XYZ file of C-alpha atoms in Angstrom:
695
model
C 179.631 109.642 131.336
C 182.886 107.897 130.837
C 182.708 104.755 128.480
C 182.956 101.116 130.446
C 186.120 100.166 128.819
C 187.890 103.160 130.459
C 186.531 102.322 134.271
C 188.763 100.429 136.609
C 187.630 98.922 139.524
C 190.876 98.456 141.685
C 192.289 97.734 145.396
C 195.385 98.390 147.072
C 196.246 95.619 149.604
C 199.496 94.333 150.941
C 201.124 93.925 154.359
C 200.728 96.098 157.061
C 202.974 99.214 157.077
C 204.068 98.728 153.425
C 202.438 101.788 152.804
C 199.152 101.344 150.966
C 197.351 104.573 152.346
C 200.338 106.604 151.885
C 200.068 105.531 147.796
C 196.650 105.987 148.092
C 197.025 109.751 149.145
C 199.599 110.370 146.650
C 197.206 108.524 143.875
C 194.240 110.864 145.384
C 196.327 114.499 145.368
C 198.004 113.589 141.666
C 194.416 113.217 140.495
C 192.830 116.169 141.331
C 190.861 114.741 144.079
C 192.711 116.280 147.009
C 194.381 119.631 147.426
C 196.893 118.282 150.327
C 198.828 115.312 151.584
C 198.820 114.224 154.455
C 200.918 111.190 156.088
C 199.313 108.347 158.026
C 200.447 110.342 161.389
C 200.474 113.807 159.958
C 201.953 116.364 162.176
C 198.963 118.002 161.896
C 196.456 115.837 163.601
C 194.533 115.202 160.290
C 196.234 111.911 159.120
C 195.452 110.175 155.497
C 192.496 111.106 153.763
C 191.157 107.171 153.487
C 191.838 106.747 157.597
C 188.484 108.511 158.221
C 188.141 107.397 161.755
C 189.359 108.529 164.977
C 191.058 104.920 165.795
C 192.626 104.775 162.436
C 194.313 108.378 163.014
C 195.466 107.478 166.640
C 196.752 103.946 165.893
C 198.008 105.096 161.949
C 196.242 101.605 160.746
C 193.464 100.978 158.470
C 191.503 99.293 160.555
C 188.373 99.492 157.854
C 188.275 99.281 153.999
C 187.455 102.844 152.415
C 186.640 103.757 148.806
C 187.217 106.587 146.324
C 187.188 107.477 142.891
C 189.546 109.549 140.209
C 189.492 110.359 136.950
C 193.277 109.907 135.144
C 194.086 110.138 131.818
C 190.121 110.003 130.161
C 190.074 106.182 132.781
C 187.744 106.443 136.071
C 189.601 104.630 138.441
C 187.362 103.565 141.421
C 189.581 102.311 144.564
C 189.241 100.762 147.859
C 192.349 101.026 150.202
C 192.168 97.901 152.292
C 193.859 96.950 155.701
C 197.265 95.585 156.307
C 196.680 93.676 159.530
C 195.542 90.466 159.561
C 193.299 91.051 162.198
C 190.556 92.823 159.823
C 191.495 90.402 156.408
C 187.694 90.363 155.816
C 187.656 93.713 154.543
C 190.354 92.670 152.142
C 187.801 89.329 151.145
C 185.475 91.820 150.627
C 186.893 94.396 148.855
C 188.824 91.562 146.414
C 185.420 89.620 145.918
C 183.789 93.028 143.722
C 186.830 94.301 142.129
C 188.627 93.370 138.618
C 192.001 94.460 139.062
C 194.179 94.453 142.641
C 197.547 96.758 143.456
C 200.170 94.467 145.789
C 201.968 97.122 147.689
C 205.305 95.629 148.891
C 207.581 97.054 151.175
C 211.748 97.107 149.320
C 213.266 96.300 152.388
C 210.914 93.510 154.181
C 209.763 92.251 150.764
C 207.286 89.458 151.172
C 205.857 89.436 154.622
C 203.027 87.006 156.357
C 200.537 89.380 155.093
C 201.506 89.548 151.406
C 200.858 85.182 151.393
C 197.608 86.560 152.430
C 196.272 88.209 150.519
C 198.084 86.510 147.292
C 195.879 83.719 148.166
C 192.918 85.936 148.704
C 193.353 87.539 145.033
C 193.932 84.047 143.513
C 190.935 82.687 145.251
C 188.853 85.676 143.076
C 191.397 85.267 140.040
C 192.264 89.247 140.442
C 194.820 90.471 138.006
C 197.210 92.374 139.380
C 200.462 94.972 139.348
C 202.936 94.621 141.998
C 204.072 98.150 143.232
C 207.857 98.385 145.217
C 207.598 101.043 147.641
C 209.976 102.445 150.228
C 212.860 102.873 147.869
C 214.359 105.586 149.845
C 214.590 103.282 152.962
C 218.125 101.689 154.236
C 218.441 98.430 152.646
C 215.585 98.564 149.656
C 216.583 96.123 147.246
C 214.005 95.735 144.668
C 215.018 93.216 142.510
C 215.347 90.492 145.697
C 212.106 91.443 145.913
C 211.218 90.564 142.622
C 212.717 87.081 143.523
C 210.766 86.891 146.295
C 207.856 87.333 144.285
C 209.039 84.386 142.029
C 209.905 82.087 144.949
C 207.972 82.600 147.870
C 204.609 83.522 145.571
C 204.840 81.760 142.403
C 204.141 84.731 140.423
C 205.352 85.366 137.057
C 206.655 89.176 137.820
C 208.665 91.220 135.714
C 210.180 94.514 136.075
C 208.903 96.975 133.937
C 210.699 99.965 134.864
C 214.721 100.183 137.158
C 215.094 102.580 139.899
C 217.531 105.457 139.675
C 219.646 105.614 142.710
C 218.285 103.519 145.801
C 218.045 104.465 149.711
C 219.228 108.151 150.660
C 219.886 108.403 146.202
C 216.952 107.093 145.160
C 215.994 109.820 142.253
C 213.352 108.279 139.555
C 212.661 105.169 137.664
C 213.860 103.966 134.231
C 210.604 102.689 132.210
C 211.488 100.026 130.415
C 208.738 100.156 127.950
C 209.796 103.747 126.613
C 213.611 103.105 127.380
C 213.005 106.818 128.597
C 214.210 108.372 132.702
C 211.456 109.657 134.495
C 211.961 111.972 137.533
C 209.465 113.238 139.792
C 210.406 117.427 140.378
C 208.192 120.079 141.885
C 207.639 120.638 145.729
C 205.385 117.213 145.517
C 206.501 115.630 142.751
C 203.611 116.509 140.765
C 206.145 117.277 137.488
C 207.086 114.146 135.475
C 210.069 114.763 133.530
C 211.438 112.095 130.657
C 215.005 112.342 130.022
C 217.103 109.998 128.301
C 218.682 106.933 130.407
C 221.878 108.505 132.033
C 224.864 106.653 130.404
C 225.956 104.711 133.680
C 223.101 102.584 133.639
C 222.062 102.128 129.486
C 223.921 99.115 129.469
C 221.915 97.600 132.907
C 218.679 99.005 130.980
C 219.622 97.297 127.826
C 219.437 93.650 129.868
C 216.403 94.402 131.550
C 214.363 95.053 128.940
C 215.879 92.240 126.960
C 214.535 90.069 130.054
C 211.312 91.643 129.819
C 210.884 90.636 126.414
C 211.987 87.397 127.126
C 209.381 87.214 129.924
C 206.253 88.483 127.615
C 207.848 86.215 124.294
C 207.280 82.768 127.320
C 203.453 83.947 127.792
C 202.307 85.151 124.602
C 202.566 84.206 120.888
C 202.886 87.090 118.571
C 206.005 88.524 120.758
C 207.518 84.905 120.397
C 207.223 85.394 116.944
C 208.510 88.613 116.360
C 211.389 87.722 119.369
C 212.258 84.492 117.379
C 212.615 86.075 113.832
C 214.668 89.396 115.358
C 212.323 91.752 114.488
C 212.287 95.084 116.354
C 209.187 95.122 119.072
C 207.596 98.171 119.879
C 206.006 99.569 123.003
C 202.787 98.952 121.321
C 202.999 95.502 120.999
C 204.563 94.901 124.316
C 201.932 97.003 126.090
C 199.076 94.675 124.198
C 200.669 92.026 125.085
C 201.428 92.496 128.634
C 197.955 93.776 129.193
C 196.458 90.621 127.345
C 198.636 87.891 130.160
C 197.947 90.043 133.167
C 194.442 89.579 132.688
C 194.977 85.687 131.801
C 196.726 85.799 135.225
C 199.336 84.784 133.290
C 201.835 87.513 133.886
C 202.141 90.382 137.209
C 203.923 93.821 136.157
C 206.062 95.492 138.484
C 206.392 98.715 138.901
C 208.302 100.452 141.906
C 209.370 103.817 143.603
C 208.831 105.412 147.021
C 205.167 106.900 147.586
C 206.236 109.466 151.030
C 208.776 110.253 148.698
C 206.420 111.414 145.794
C 208.403 108.982 143.278
C 206.704 106.775 140.891
C 203.608 107.054 141.613
C 202.265 108.241 138.258
C 203.715 105.746 136.061
C 201.176 103.278 138.121
C 198.689 105.256 137.380
C 199.376 104.935 134.015
C 199.598 101.069 134.036
C 196.241 100.837 136.174
C 194.578 101.857 133.028
C 196.968 99.777 130.551
C 197.255 96.409 131.953
C 193.986 96.343 134.813
C 190.803 95.008 133.441
C 187.974 97.475 132.605
C 184.217 95.507 134.345
C 182.907 93.776 131.063
C 186.000 92.129 130.455
C 186.380 90.181 133.758
C 184.113 87.127 134.431
C 181.874 87.294 137.266
C 179.038 84.481 138.219
C 175.683 84.530 139.709
C 173.324 81.572 141.008
C 169.939 81.534 139.233
C 167.671 80.830 142.292
C 164.439 80.187 140.371
C 166.991 77.201 137.735
C 168.048 75.207 140.436
C 171.041 77.767 141.332
C 172.044 77.229 137.420
C 175.460 79.235 137.118
C 175.221 82.544 135.200
C 178.029 84.937 134.008
C 176.942 88.479 134.479
C 176.774 91.060 131.390
C 178.289 94.094 132.442
C 176.001 95.934 130.629
C 172.997 99.106 131.016
C 170.214 96.808 128.886
C 170.426 93.660 131.306
C 168.127 92.939 134.416
C 169.453 94.918 137.464
C 172.027 92.761 139.877
C 174.281 94.255 142.473
C 176.128 92.494 145.816
C 175.834 94.571 148.641
C 179.482 93.876 149.576
C 180.020 96.404 152.996
C 177.676 97.791 155.459
C 178.213 101.234 157.500
C 176.261 102.957 160.019
C 175.997 106.964 158.363
C 174.740 110.016 159.554
C 171.273 109.053 157.815
C 171.423 105.624 158.851
C 172.873 102.580 157.614
C 175.389 102.976 154.116
C 175.700 99.967 151.931
C 178.040 99.851 149.267
C 176.539 97.933 146.417
C 178.870 97.044 143.093
C 176.062 97.207 140.209
C 177.182 94.096 137.452
C 175.110 94.567 134.989
C 171.983 96.761 134.645
C 171.224 100.373 135.906
C 169.946 101.891 139.262
C 168.194 104.940 139.580
C 167.351 107.169 142.338
C 163.777 106.069 143.128
C 163.997 102.470 141.759
C 162.092 99.260 143.807
C 165.190 96.635 144.257
C 164.507 92.719 145.665
C 166.738 91.359 147.973
C 166.836 87.566 146.460
C 167.618 86.359 150.604
C 163.711 87.564 151.465
C 162.411 88.990 148.461
C 162.333 91.845 150.527
C 161.040 95.162 148.322
C 162.895 98.212 148.570
C 162.658 101.966 147.526
C 166.158 103.370 146.635
C 165.605 107.064 148.369
C 169.314 108.622 147.610
C 172.175 106.966 145.416
C 176.021 108.634 146.911
C 179.343 107.810 145.329
C 181.957 107.713 148.252
C 185.266 109.367 148.632
C 186.510 108.107 151.870
C 183.626 109.526 154.235
C 182.157 111.964 152.075
C 179.515 111.253 149.876
C 179.089 112.520 146.262
C 175.133 112.401 144.886
C 174.238 110.850 142.035
C 171.141 109.899 140.037
C 172.469 106.201 138.954
C 174.397 103.713 139.420
C 175.772 102.107 136.034
C 177.063 98.555 135.041
C 180.865 98.192 136.649
C 179.913 101.328 139.036
C 180.950 101.238 142.990
C 177.864 102.869 144.817
C 176.576 103.673 147.877
C 173.169 103.901 148.953
C 170.733 104.684 152.131
C 167.929 103.262 153.825
C 168.300 99.469 152.617
C 167.902 96.881 155.522
C 170.130 94.155 154.700
C 173.445 92.401 155.211
C 176.990 92.136 154.590
C 177.012 89.767 150.912
C 172.696 90.276 149.957
C 171.959 90.399 146.165
C 169.990 92.470 145.537
C 168.072 92.713 141.826
C 165.395 94.408 139.686
C 162.646 91.647 140.285
C 163.044 90.338 136.400
C 165.629 87.529 137.831
C 166.287 85.970 141.435
C 169.978 86.226 141.544
C 172.686 85.488 144.294
C 176.224 86.117 143.838
C 178.471 83.276 145.524
C 179.453 84.240 149.436
C 182.771 85.244 149.789
C 185.131 83.620 152.136
C 184.280 83.979 155.606
C 187.589 82.444 157.985
C 186.759 80.868 161.322
C 187.037 83.152 164.536
C 189.727 82.740 167.093
C 189.318 84.418 170.132
C 186.587 85.461 172.444
C 186.137 88.221 175.183
C 183.048 88.597 177.573
C 181.995 92.047 177.484
C 179.164 94.271 179.108
C 178.039 97.160 179.791
C 179.100 99.149 182.906
C 176.141 101.201 184.057
C 172.863 98.927 183.733
C 171.075 102.119 182.077
C 173.234 101.658 178.753
C 172.056 98.066 177.683
C 169.905 99.453 174.763
C 173.317 101.194 173.573
C 175.489 98.100 173.921
C 172.671 95.886 172.133
C 172.425 98.451 169.508
C 176.213 98.732 168.838
C 176.639 95.002 168.637
C 173.741 94.382 166.399
C 175.630 97.185 163.981
C 178.917 95.535 164.007
C 177.910 91.881 164.070
C 175.658 93.172 160.351
C 178.874 95.336 159.157
C 181.727 92.474 159.966
C 181.605 88.656 159.226
C 184.129 88.113 161.639
C 182.677 90.044 164.473
C 180.640 87.096 165.996
C 178.149 87.445 169.460
C 176.467 85.059 171.212
C 174.716 84.856 174.883
C 176.186 82.362 176.729
C 173.032 80.877 179.012
C 175.517 79.466 182.123
C 177.198 82.452 182.720
C 174.982 85.313 181.824
C 177.846 86.747 179.752
C 177.794 88.548 176.517
C 180.568 86.803 174.055
C 182.153 88.504 171.270
C 184.063 86.443 168.974
C 187.054 87.975 166.521
C 190.393 87.671 163.973
C 192.517 88.620 167.418
C 193.037 90.733 170.115
C 193.168 93.961 168.465
C 190.162 93.219 166.553
C 188.185 92.673 169.554
C 189.907 95.437 171.048
C 188.904 98.046 168.350
C 185.168 96.978 168.713
C 185.448 97.662 172.189
C 186.704 100.971 171.516
C 183.994 101.816 169.150
C 181.266 100.603 171.100
C 182.978 103.241 174.021
C 183.559 105.803 171.439
C 180.737 106.116 169.176
C 177.787 104.935 170.978
C 178.999 106.358 174.406
C 178.516 102.874 176.011
C 181.311 102.303 179.063
C 182.062 98.747 178.606
C 183.528 95.939 181.161
C 185.690 93.388 179.275
C 186.732 89.708 180.529
C 190.004 88.117 179.712
C 190.791 86.848 175.874
C 189.849 83.291 175.581
C 190.857 81.113 172.546
C 187.956 79.876 170.292
C 188.468 75.802 171.069
C 186.338 73.608 169.009
C 185.399 70.275 169.388
C 185.723 67.210 166.883
C 184.997 63.782 166.787
C 187.577 61.354 165.604
C 185.634 57.502 165.048
C 182.688 57.129 162.256
C 179.776 55.209 164.169
C 176.186 53.918 163.507
C 174.000 55.398 166.077
C 169.889 55.776 166.356
C 167.637 56.637 169.410
C 164.171 56.387 169.585
C 161.884 59.597 171.716
C 158.622 58.401 173.344
C 157.159 60.741 174.873
C 153.303 60.065 176.446
C 151.818 62.796 178.567
C 148.149 62.080 177.767
C 146.376 62.581 174.483
C 148.564 62.742 171.549
C 151.992 61.882 172.745
C 155.631 62.167 170.552
C 157.673 59.380 168.978
C 160.176 59.572 166.477
C 163.356 56.680 165.635
C 166.538 57.873 163.683
C 169.173 55.553 162.287
C 172.199 57.769 161.333
C 175.848 57.661 160.584
C 178.290 59.640 162.731
C 181.412 60.342 161.241
C 184.111 62.525 160.895
C 184.249 65.060 158.002
C 187.780 66.489 156.605
C 187.687 70.038 157.655
C 188.216 71.489 153.642
C 184.681 69.994 152.819
C 183.024 72.232 155.938
C 182.255 72.073 159.624
C 178.895 70.118 159.204
C 176.798 68.517 156.088
C 174.092 66.420 156.308
C 172.634 63.347 153.806
C 169.357 61.817 153.724
C 169.726 57.867 152.460
C 166.003 56.625 153.596
C 164.087 55.067 151.739
C 161.111 53.445 151.389
C 159.407 55.965 153.339
C 160.655 55.005 156.989
C 160.643 58.212 157.767
C 158.227 60.341 155.868
C 160.741 63.198 154.001
C 158.371 66.124 155.568
C 160.133 65.369 158.514
C 163.473 64.666 157.070
C 164.652 68.883 157.384
C 163.470 67.934 161.294
C 166.428 65.542 161.860
C 168.780 68.153 160.226
C 167.698 71.051 162.492
C 167.988 68.574 165.537
C 171.547 67.553 164.796
C 172.636 71.067 164.016
C 171.649 72.483 167.134
C 173.252 69.825 169.395
C 176.454 70.071 167.409
C 175.956 73.895 168.793
C 177.589 73.192 172.224
C 179.649 69.893 172.662
C 179.400 67.804 175.740
C 183.437 67.858 176.338
C 184.016 71.736 176.447
C 180.302 73.189 175.991
C 182.212 74.645 172.378
C 180.912 73.779 168.354
C 181.069 70.635 167.193
C 183.166 70.577 163.565
C 183.719 68.502 161.135
C 180.879 66.123 161.368
C 178.379 63.914 158.466
C 175.324 63.094 159.597
C 173.774 60.246 157.330
C 170.367 59.588 158.129
C 169.926 55.883 156.666
C 166.589 54.613 158.709
C 164.327 55.118 161.205
C 160.384 55.242 162.208
C 157.659 57.169 162.488
C 153.740 56.676 164.162
C 150.486 57.892 162.630
C 149.214 59.864 164.923
C 152.448 61.003 167.598
C 155.170 61.937 165.088
C 155.767 65.688 164.320
C 158.613 67.733 163.369
C 159.186 68.499 167.091
C 159.416 65.024 168.205
C 162.169 64.491 165.060
C 164.224 66.812 166.337
C 164.101 66.030 169.486
C 164.947 62.818 168.657
C 167.937 63.534 167.272
C 168.731 66.050 169.220
C 169.292 63.257 171.903
C 171.040 60.835 169.643
C 173.534 63.262 169.224
C 174.021 63.371 173.499
C 173.644 59.882 174.137
C 176.290 58.242 171.390
C 179.182 61.898 171.034
C 181.587 59.900 174.053
C 181.381 56.593 171.325
C 182.886 58.528 168.346
C 186.125 59.616 170.521
C 185.492 63.617 170.700
C 188.648 65.526 170.864
C 189.309 69.224 171.949
C 190.740 71.654 168.660
C 192.928 74.417 169.457
C 193.225 77.135 166.598
C 197.365 77.311 165.381
C 198.434 80.067 164.261
C 201.610 80.780 161.245
C 203.516 83.236 163.616
C 206.471 84.961 161.377
C 209.182 86.464 163.568
C 211.972 88.952 162.050
C 214.510 89.606 164.664
C 218.666 90.774 164.204
C 220.548 87.459 163.979
C 221.675 87.822 167.500
C 218.786 87.220 169.027
C 217.817 84.406 166.728
C 218.288 81.636 169.694
C 216.420 83.931 172.330
C 213.886 84.127 169.623
C 213.852 80.417 169.052
C 213.952 79.345 172.677
C 210.704 81.784 172.658
C 208.978 79.923 170.275
C 209.546 76.350 171.979
C 208.360 77.648 175.265
C 205.094 78.211 174.111
C 204.829 74.728 172.485
C 205.175 75.812 168.512
C 206.745 74.387 165.746
C 209.296 75.562 163.770
C 208.574 75.491 159.918
C 211.531 77.500 158.210
C 214.262 79.744 159.418
C 215.834 82.216 156.710
C 218.129 84.846 156.669
C 217.724 88.381 154.720
C 220.611 90.395 155.263
C 221.403 90.904 158.834
C 217.810 89.887 159.859
C 216.657 86.070 160.936
C 212.811 85.465 159.910
C 211.731 82.343 161.470
C 207.823 80.725 160.674
C 206.065 78.358 162.740
C 202.917 77.257 163.980
C 202.426 78.182 167.401
C 198.877 77.555 169.760
C 197.203 80.636 170.219
C 196.749 79.540 174.008
C 200.514 79.736 174.714
C 200.271 82.886 172.217
C 199.365 86.126 175.066
C 202.019 88.272 176.242
C 204.057 87.008 173.166
C 204.416 91.186 172.007
C 206.137 91.847 175.470
C 208.430 89.119 175.637
C 209.792 89.502 172.394
C 210.296 93.167 172.680
C 212.378 91.912 176.184
C 214.598 89.535 174.417
C 215.290 91.178 171.537
C 215.832 94.663 173.234
C 212.831 96.188 171.595
C 214.042 94.744 167.649
C 212.066 92.321 166.810
C 208.967 91.832 164.781
C 206.204 89.296 164.871
C 202.825 88.857 162.393
C 200.397 85.937 163.558
C 197.378 84.775 161.327
C 195.041 81.642 161.858
C 196.435 78.656 160.333
C 194.278 75.530 161.040
C 192.572 73.549 164.088
C 194.762 70.544 165.114
C 193.906 68.253 168.551
C 195.288 69.572 172.344
C 197.407 67.872 173.725
C 195.735 64.761 176.058
C 196.234 66.418 179.583
C 195.145 69.854 178.280
C 192.295 68.369 177.268
C 191.920 66.656 180.645
C 192.488 69.926 182.146
C 190.118 72.198 179.782
C 187.114 69.433 180.515
C 187.798 69.681 184.488
C 188.370 73.162 184.081
C 184.665 73.253 182.330
C 182.985 70.801 184.644
C 184.127 73.104 187.445
C 182.602 76.189 186.136
C 179.204 74.905 185.732
C 179.100 73.038 189.007
C 179.755 77.058 190.516
C 177.278 78.220 188.343
């Protein structure tokens, strides 16, 4: 068993097509975990080890995060390779929620792209220390020093090079290690032999300049190095490594490595850096909420002798039932143990424990504090916390973004309804951003997600994995509704049908809630028992039920605060049901007085086109109600960032290819909701009313 201080739990994150999966493939090869390297779209058709789904291999993208583990120079490294496409951003959230460190992979040509910004925000949200790896230095136009500048300017990271490239593009031969002040070359058929030589003469001066810059940067964040620097004393490699590690763990410093994973250069020094600069599980703080002590925050102790606490962060439907990925935060989990789900206090027996190597399972008997393991036969949802029953803790939930697109789906063959239902149940349990609802008016099943690709992948998986052909409707924007005026409202619910009747009276304030404070907030300000306290939750339930379906176009109402401050009850006729129905009717009767509006999702759009097509690209954005935020140039490319309504973006890929002769690229992610123009609102309301009349 490896000592805890030698364990690393890391994620590999980046913008799509930056080379994450290729890098992971090299890591597995050099660590002896695989004996042949495959490319993401390999000629053999095998695909990269970590892309185990057929769809991933066909499309050459990572869809699901995949877990593996390796041993490298006395360190045990648990790795999660995450998707780069923004539609699968929740997979990155899940990984970063449970990991202690991360590698941010950047393309040496394209540099900081939209998803680089997103994953950086996610790393910041969970306070994850990171190393940056600038990849693809063999590509035409590679410029790692420009990318380091972008790390400072665009991401606000205190990032500094710990190595320099020896040659770029087709002349990329190796790297200069600025800690050892040696040149590293990667020889052998697959770059497995690291040859250490002296620094080439023509690079000695540059190497000394950059080492001096590195020392100055570290002196800014470490007092010991600052003292040595000011006293003009010799600063050893050991001093620098120790100071960089400390500053990296404190999120004050980002070490930058570089190379070309595809050409097998620079990967082994990155592996060394994982052990040198990223934290062990007991060097990071993870918090839980004590459910038996008013949700008091408790710091997890990453020790085997503590009560067991683990978080289920990812689910899969495996060959032997549900496979649950679990991070063990403290204590030990043994095969045969009983564990309790903190959400429903349900008792579960652990019949089988495994460690995952992509889609392969390696049997184990125990999972220790700091481990990432998987277990079978546990019925739970993603984000559930498990304990051994000695404590009742819950890990705080991860951030789940709002869905922005809907499509209707139904099985082509009526007899496939059971398979169809099983698939939807499984996927909605696995992926918090995949939502399913049944529209009673149209009789349709509606699935919602983060983008067209996101939903297309799930439709494909229903057809392939469940042998269930489906009919798919046109994609529709996931509109929302919101109120804009605060109003005081009241309603009396009175019903007499012989015998006991129904009576409830509620006075409340209905007001807009800033979106950063959530979609809904309930506050009880009733005093003097005018509404008995046992009926207050019924008011809350009634409000929430009615706000799920707005009265403009039937979409959920977001950003609402409901404050109940007075009311009345009847000693015989009042009940939970009466107050729930009264709350629903109160919303229905007063909704239009609060000046409701329809909100549409606005996407952050980043377009990259050759300079000659800038005018055409800007014209496309303007045609689609887009608002340009920034325009910049990098080499001969123009990068345009804009905010564009999702409703205007269908078919954009085809139009962009057309006006740029196939040379334009774009990425798109959700930015925020904003009110639609008045004319559009009127058209949406008319269309909704017409559809209702036809049903």
